[in-house]
Amino acid sequence: MRRSLGLVITTLTATTLLTGCGLRDLGDDKGSAASPLPSVSETFPLKAPLPKGKPLDGEAKVQPVPSPDPADASAVARAWLTTAYTYDTAYDSSPQDANLRALGYLTDGQAEVERSYRPGAGSGAAWATWAEHKAWTTVEITADEDDQGPGGNPTASYRTFSVDGKAHGRDGWTGAGPQLTAVVQLAMTGPGAWKVAGVTVIPAATPPGPAPGASAATSPSPSTPAP
């Protein structure tokens, strides 16, 4: 469940805006510069300080950071989402490690927010399950063809995507990965150069637990924890 941007994904228990601690009308941003956002790592409850992860090497399952056409706002948004939500728990100590790999897609202000963010321990039950299996995540990014988000102008644009993630354990286990809908706010930072300035994240609904007295056969599989 991701990551950070303005960038910052806030707690997955509610819809939140990476450009602030609460959801606001994206229409208010038309024609205005985005304000600094909190870190996407806030997707998870944070407690004690957490050390940085290990540098990736040839054994890491994380794919190379994409190099999208900076003039293509949709491609930039997809690249950030892919990078920020792709983890390898054998190397990453928290979602923040992936957020830092995605700095190149952020506006200067948002990149500085991300660099200065200090995550804490306790990245959530899903992360703990992934780490137990030394899992890595892969994500499928799908554009919302019925996008009803705010419009844009020559210097500000918005894109809506769904993120469907899967987790793959090194022990053969598989489970759910990041699951969410993201409205990505982009800003033109130079001639033909789009950068991510903020993201509104709507976590996927968590399936309800079994009714009292239900048999074990009807219980959700422990191999697919909710993000």
mmCIF file of C-alpha atoms in Angstrom:
data_model
loop_
_atom_site.group_PDB
_atom_site.id
_atom_site.type_symbol
_atom_site.label_atom_id
_atom_site.label_comp_id
_atom_site.label_asym_id
_atom_site.label_seq_id
_atom_site.Cartn_x
_atom_site.Cartn_y
_atom_site.Cartn_z
ATOM 1 C CA MET A 1 0.000 0.000 0.000
ATOM 2 C CA ARG A 2 2.491 3.348 -0.921
ATOM 3 C CA ARG A 3 3.951 4.985 -0.583
ATOM 4 C CA SER A 4 4.635 9.076 -0.359
ATOM 5 C CA LEU A 5 4.412 12.246 -2.235
ATOM 6 C CA GLY A 6 3.566 15.386 -1.762
ATOM 7 C CA LEU A 7 4.156 12.618 -2.200
ATOM 8 C CA VAL A 8 2.979 10.806 0.393
ATOM 9 C CA ILE A 9 0.375 8.399 0.855
ATOM 10 C CA THR A 10 -1.478 8.998 4.049
ATOM 11 C CA THR A 11 -3.102 6.346 6.191
ATOM 12 C CA LEU A 12 -4.972 3.762 4.243
ATOM 13 C CA THR A 13 -7.871 3.938 6.638
ATOM 14 C CA ALA A 14 -9.295 6.984 4.915
ATOM 15 C CA THR A 15 -9.157 8.937 1.681
ATOM 16 C CA THR A 16 -6.384 11.487 1.964
ATOM 17 C CA LEU A 17 -4.529 14.018 -0.083
ATOM 18 C CA LEU A 18 -0.785 13.801 -0.317
ATOM 19 C CA THR A 19 -0.698 17.510 -0.681
ATOM 20 C CA GLY A 20 -2.034 17.928 2.813
ATOM 21 C CA CYS A 21 -3.181 16.093 5.892
ATOM 22 C CA GLY A 22 -6.811 16.115 4.805
ATOM 23 C CA LEU A 23 -8.806 15.732 1.630
ATOM 24 C CA ARG A 24 -9.585 18.955 -0.181
ATOM 25 C CA ASP A 25 -11.199 19.912 -3.456
ATOM 26 C CA LEU A 26 -8.656 19.395 -6.231
ATOM 27 C CA GLY A 27 -10.561 21.965 -8.221
ATOM 28 C CA ASP A 28 -9.150 24.583 -5.870
ATOM 29 C CA ASP A 29 -5.677 23.859 -7.258
ATOM 30 C CA LYS A 30 -6.434 24.915 -10.815
ATOM 31 C CA GLY A 31 -3.978 27.532 -11.872
ATOM 32 C CA SER A 32 -2.183 27.566 -8.514
ATOM 33 C CA ALA A 33 1.097 26.097 -7.345
ATOM 34 C CA ALA A 34 0.926 22.988 -5.185
ATOM 35 C CA SER A 35 1.972 23.302 -1.568
ATOM 36 C CA PRO A 36 4.470 20.884 0.014
ATOM 37 C CA LEU A 37 2.988 17.498 0.801
ATOM 38 C CA PRO A 38 3.622 15.114 3.668
ATOM 39 C CA SER A 39 5.505 11.879 2.963
ATOM 40 C CA VAL A 40 3.739 9.000 1.240
ATOM 41 C CA SER A 41 5.062 6.696 3.859
ATOM 42 C CA GLU A 42 2.309 8.013 6.104
ATOM 43 C CA THR A 43 0.262 5.313 4.430
ATOM 44 C CA PHE A 44 1.297 3.262 7.451
ATOM 45 C CA PRO A 45 1.127 4.033 11.178
ATOM 46 C CA LEU A 46 4.599 5.112 12.248
ATOM 47 C CA LYS A 47 6.166 4.760 15.683
ATOM 48 C CA ALA A 48 9.847 4.476 16.583
ATOM 49 C CA PRO A 49 12.516 5.594 14.064
ATOM 50 C CA LEU A 50 13.280 3.068 11.369
ATOM 51 C CA PRO A 51 16.665 2.607 9.658
ATOM 52 C CA LYS A 52 17.039 2.938 5.912
ATOM 53 C CA GLY A 53 16.918 -0.166 3.797
ATOM 54 C CA LYS A 54 19.874 -1.832 2.102
ATOM 55 C CA PRO A 55 21.119 -0.680 -1.313
ATOM 56 C CA LEU A 56 19.636 -2.725 -4.136
ATOM 57 C CA ASP A 57 21.914 -5.189 -5.882
ATOM 58 C CA GLY A 58 21.644 -7.836 -8.573
ATOM 59 C CA GLU A 59 19.495 -10.064 -6.359
ATOM 60 C CA ALA A 60 16.838 -7.404 -5.743
ATOM 61 C CA LYS A 61 13.460 -7.896 -7.409
ATOM 62 C CA VAL A 62 12.753 -4.189 -7.904
ATOM 63 C CA GLN A 63 12.654 -3.228 -11.561
ATOM 64 C CA PRO A 64 14.782 -0.355 -12.942
ATOM 65 C CA VAL A 65 13.251 3.077 -12.402
ATOM 66 C CA PRO A 66 11.264 3.978 -15.554
ATOM 67 C CA SER A 67 12.400 6.861 -17.770
ATOM 68 C CA PRO A 68 9.156 8.375 -19.114
ATOM 69 C CA ASP A 69 8.880 11.176 -21.645
ATOM 70 C CA PRO A 70 8.761 14.265 -19.366
ATOM 71 C CA ALA A 71 6.338 15.908 -21.798
ATOM 72 C CA ASP A 72 3.813 13.093 -21.251
ATOM 73 C CA ALA A 73 1.975 13.817 -17.997
ATOM 74 C CA SER A 74 0.327 10.391 -17.923
ATOM 75 C CA ALA A 75 3.646 8.603 -18.402
ATOM 76 C CA VAL A 76 5.240 10.593 -15.564
ATOM 77 C CA ALA A 77 2.330 9.775 -13.248
ATOM 78 C CA ARG A 78 2.524 6.077 -14.104
ATOM 79 C CA ALA A 79 6.271 6.016 -13.540
ATOM 80 C CA TRP A 80 5.934 7.552 -10.081
ATOM 81 C CA LEU A 81 3.154 5.163 -9.059
ATOM 82 C CA THR A 82 5.102 2.163 -10.323
ATOM 83 C CA THR A 83 8.283 3.160 -8.509
ATOM 84 C CA ALA A 84 6.654 4.331 -5.279
ATOM 85 C CA TYR A 85 4.569 1.153 -4.851
ATOM 86 C CA THR A 86 7.150 -1.429 -5.879
ATOM 87 C CA TYR A 87 8.958 -2.778 -2.813
ATOM 88 C CA ASP A 88 11.395 -5.546 -2.008
ATOM 89 C CA THR A 89 11.198 -6.258 1.707
ATOM 90 C CA ALA A 90 14.482 -8.177 1.600
ATOM 91 C CA TYR A 91 16.077 -4.751 1.037
ATOM 92 C CA ASP A 92 13.512 -2.088 1.957
ATOM 93 C CA SER A 93 12.860 -1.446 5.635
ATOM 94 C CA SER A 94 9.678 0.541 4.915
ATOM 95 C CA PRO A 95 7.715 2.066 2.019
ATOM 96 C CA GLN A 96 9.895 5.156 2.368
ATOM 97 C CA ASP A 97 12.794 3.413 0.643
ATOM 98 C CA ALA A 98 10.706 3.107 -2.522
ATOM 99 C CA ASN A 99 9.556 6.706 -2.134
ATOM 100 C CA LEU A 100 13.151 7.839 -2.214
ATOM 101 C CA ARG A 101 13.745 5.903 -5.424
ATOM 102 C CA ALA A 102 10.918 7.936 -6.967
ATOM 103 C CA LEU A 103 12.324 11.395 -6.130
ATOM 104 C CA GLY A 104 13.152 12.164 -9.751
ATOM 105 C CA TYR A 105 9.464 12.399 -10.654
ATOM 106 C CA LEU A 106 8.642 15.024 -8.006
ATOM 107 C CA THR A 107 8.666 18.794 -8.073
ATOM 108 C CA ASP A 108 11.649 20.280 -6.217
ATOM 109 C CA GLY A 109 9.507 21.181 -3.198
ATOM 110 C CA GLN A 110 8.002 17.723 -2.916
ATOM 111 C CA ALA A 111 11.348 16.041 -3.368
ATOM 112 C CA GLU A 112 12.733 18.056 -0.462
ATOM 113 C CA VAL A 113 9.780 17.040 1.717
ATOM 114 C CA GLU A 114 10.456 13.402 0.887
ATOM 115 C CA ARG A 115 14.175 13.630 1.613
ATOM 116 C CA SER A 116 13.607 15.230 4.998
ATOM 117 C CA TYR A 117 10.890 12.790 6.090
ATOM 118 C CA ARG A 118 11.967 10.368 8.820
ATOM 119 C CA PRO A 119 9.833 7.211 8.916
ATOM 120 C CA GLY A 120 9.172 5.246 12.062
ATOM 121 C CA ALA A 121 8.791 1.567 12.774
ATOM 122 C CA GLY A 122 5.459 -0.167 12.438
ATOM 123 C CA SER A 123 4.676 -0.041 8.717
ATOM 124 C CA GLY A 124 1.441 -1.977 9.128
ATOM 125 C CA ALA A 125 0.190 -5.555 9.108
ATOM 126 C CA ALA A 126 0.506 -5.988 5.350
ATOM 127 C CA TRP A 127 4.136 -4.885 5.362
ATOM 128 C CA ALA A 128 4.874 -7.214 8.274
ATOM 129 C CA THR A 129 3.387 -10.119 6.326
ATOM 130 C CA TRP A 130 5.372 -9.253 3.205
ATOM 131 C CA ALA A 131 8.577 -8.971 5.237
ATOM 132 C CA GLU A 132 7.931 -12.344 6.880
ATOM 133 C CA HIS A 133 8.043 -13.921 3.423
ATOM 134 C CA LYS A 134 10.827 -11.618 2.141
ATOM 135 C CA ALA A 135 8.350 -10.616 -0.526
ATOM 136 C CA TRP A 136 8.541 -8.075 -3.281
ATOM 137 C CA THR A 137 5.600 -6.337 -4.928
ATOM 138 C CA THR A 138 4.571 -5.799 -8.510
ATOM 139 C CA VAL A 139 1.847 -3.401 -9.607
ATOM 140 C CA GLU A 140 -0.495 -3.026 -12.546
ATOM 141 C CA ILE A 141 -1.410 0.591 -13.264
ATOM 142 C CA THR A 142 -4.697 1.186 -15.091
ATOM 143 C CA ALA A 143 -5.968 4.576 -16.252
ATOM 144 C CA ASP A 144 -9.531 5.495 -15.273
ATOM 145 C CA GLU A 145 -11.312 5.989 -18.584
ATOM 146 C CA ASP A 146 -14.286 7.509 -16.747
ATOM 147 C CA ASP A 147 -12.091 10.025 -14.958
ATOM 148 C CA GLN A 148 -14.328 12.622 -13.315
ATOM 149 C CA GLY A 149 -11.482 14.477 -11.623
ATOM 150 C CA PRO A 150 -10.771 18.192 -12.030
ATOM 151 C CA GLY A 151 -9.548 19.501 -15.340
ATOM 152 C CA GLY A 152 -6.322 21.366 -15.771
ATOM 153 C CA ASN A 153 -4.540 24.139 -17.595
ATOM 154 C CA PRO A 154 -1.196 24.527 -19.397
ATOM 155 C CA THR A 155 0.733 24.305 -16.114
ATOM 156 C CA ALA A 156 -1.401 21.924 -14.019
ATOM 157 C CA SER A 157 -2.982 18.595 -14.884
ATOM 158 C CA TYR A 158 -4.604 15.590 -13.179
ATOM 159 C CA ARG A 159 -4.689 11.889 -13.930
ATOM 160 C CA THR A 160 -6.620 9.089 -12.196
ATOM 161 C CA PHE A 161 -5.279 5.535 -11.989
ATOM 162 C CA SER A 162 -6.031 2.312 -10.173
ATOM 163 C CA VAL A 163 -3.125 0.407 -8.637
ATOM 164 C CA ASP A 164 -3.493 -3.373 -8.400
ATOM 165 C CA GLY A 165 -0.515 -4.842 -6.573
ATOM 166 C CA LYS A 166 0.604 -8.379 -5.837
ATOM 167 C CA ALA A 167 3.174 -9.645 -3.330
ATOM 168 C CA HIS A 168 5.543 -12.500 -4.162
ATOM 169 C CA GLY A 169 7.395 -14.252 -1.354
ATOM 170 C CA ARG A 170 10.818 -15.769 -1.859
ATOM 171 C CA ASP A 171 9.400 -18.854 -0.125
ATOM 172 C CA GLY A 172 6.700 -19.308 -2.776
ATOM 173 C CA TRP A 173 3.972 -17.439 -0.881
ATOM 174 C CA THR A 174 1.793 -14.980 -2.791
ATOM 175 C CA GLY A 175 -0.671 -12.403 -1.544
ATOM 176 C CA ALA A 176 -2.236 -9.014 -2.113
ATOM 177 C CA GLY A 177 -0.006 -6.009 -2.686
ATOM 178 C CA PRO A 178 -0.879 -2.290 -2.783
ATOM 179 C CA GLN A 179 -4.526 -1.764 -3.760
ATOM 180 C CA LEU A 180 -5.772 1.787 -4.325
ATOM 181 C CA THR A 181 -7.049 4.500 -6.632
ATOM 182 C CA ALA A 182 -4.847 7.569 -7.047
ATOM 183 C CA VAL A 183 -5.619 11.001 -8.465
ATOM 184 C CA VAL A 184 -2.213 12.369 -9.421
ATOM 185 C CA GLN A 185 -1.670 16.120 -9.611
ATOM 186 C CA LEU A 186 1.077 17.212 -11.995
ATOM 187 C CA ALA A 187 2.756 20.574 -12.465
ATOM 188 C CA MET A 188 4.661 21.911 -15.462
ATOM 189 C CA THR A 189 8.111 22.768 -14.097
ATOM 190 C CA GLY A 190 9.737 23.732 -17.374
ATOM 191 C CA PRO A 191 9.165 23.587 -21.139
ATOM 192 C CA GLY A 192 7.589 20.192 -21.729
ATOM 193 C CA ALA A 193 8.541 18.898 -18.284
ATOM 194 C CA TRP A 194 5.816 17.544 -15.996
ATOM 195 C CA LYS A 195 6.456 16.601 -12.357
ATOM 196 C CA VAL A 196 4.236 15.055 -9.691
ATOM 197 C CA ALA A 197 3.059 17.686 -7.213
ATOM 198 C CA GLY A 198 0.479 15.756 -5.197
ATOM 199 C CA VAL A 199 -1.679 12.639 -5.029
ATOM 200 C CA THR A 200 -5.114 11.903 -3.617
ATOM 201 C CA VAL A 201 -5.252 8.246 -2.544
ATOM 202 C CA ILE A 202 -8.428 6.204 -2.117
ATOM 203 C CA PRO A 203 -7.531 2.826 -0.564
ATOM 204 C CA ALA A 204 -9.332 -0.216 -1.917
ATOM 205 C CA ALA A 205 -12.085 -1.494 0.329
ATOM 206 C CA THR A 206 -11.030 -4.275 2.695
ATOM 207 C CA PRO A 207 -13.283 -7.336 2.448
ATOM 208 C CA PRO A 208 -15.356 -7.807 5.622
ATOM 209 C CA GLY A 209 -14.441 -10.605 8.005
ATOM 210 C CA PRO A 210 -16.587 -13.721 8.417
ATOM 211 C CA ALA A 211 -19.860 -13.413 10.293
ATOM 212 C CA PRO A 212 -19.932 -14.757 13.855
ATOM 213 C CA GLY A 213 -20.108 -18.542 13.773
ATOM 214 C CA ALA A 214 -18.912 -18.819 10.184
ATOM 215 C CA SER A 215 -16.835 -21.865 9.410
ATOM 216 C CA ALA A 216 -13.114 -21.638 8.785
ATOM 217 C CA ALA A 217 -13.779 -22.444 5.137
ATOM 218 C CA THR A 218 -15.493 -19.090 4.676
ATOM 219 C CA SER A 219 -12.742 -17.051 6.329
ATOM 220 C CA PRO A 220 -10.463 -14.858 4.220
ATOM 221 C CA SER A 221 -7.247 -16.604 3.215
ATOM 222 C CA PRO A 222 -4.288 -15.619 5.417
ATOM 223 C CA SER A 223 -2.159 -15.514 2.270
ATOM 224 C CA THR A 224 -3.924 -12.413 1.003
ATOM 225 C CA PRO A 225 -3.759 -9.775 3.767
ATOM 226 C CA ALA A 226 -5.465 -6.481 3.101
ATOM 227 C CA PRO A 227 -2.971 -3.716 2.261
#
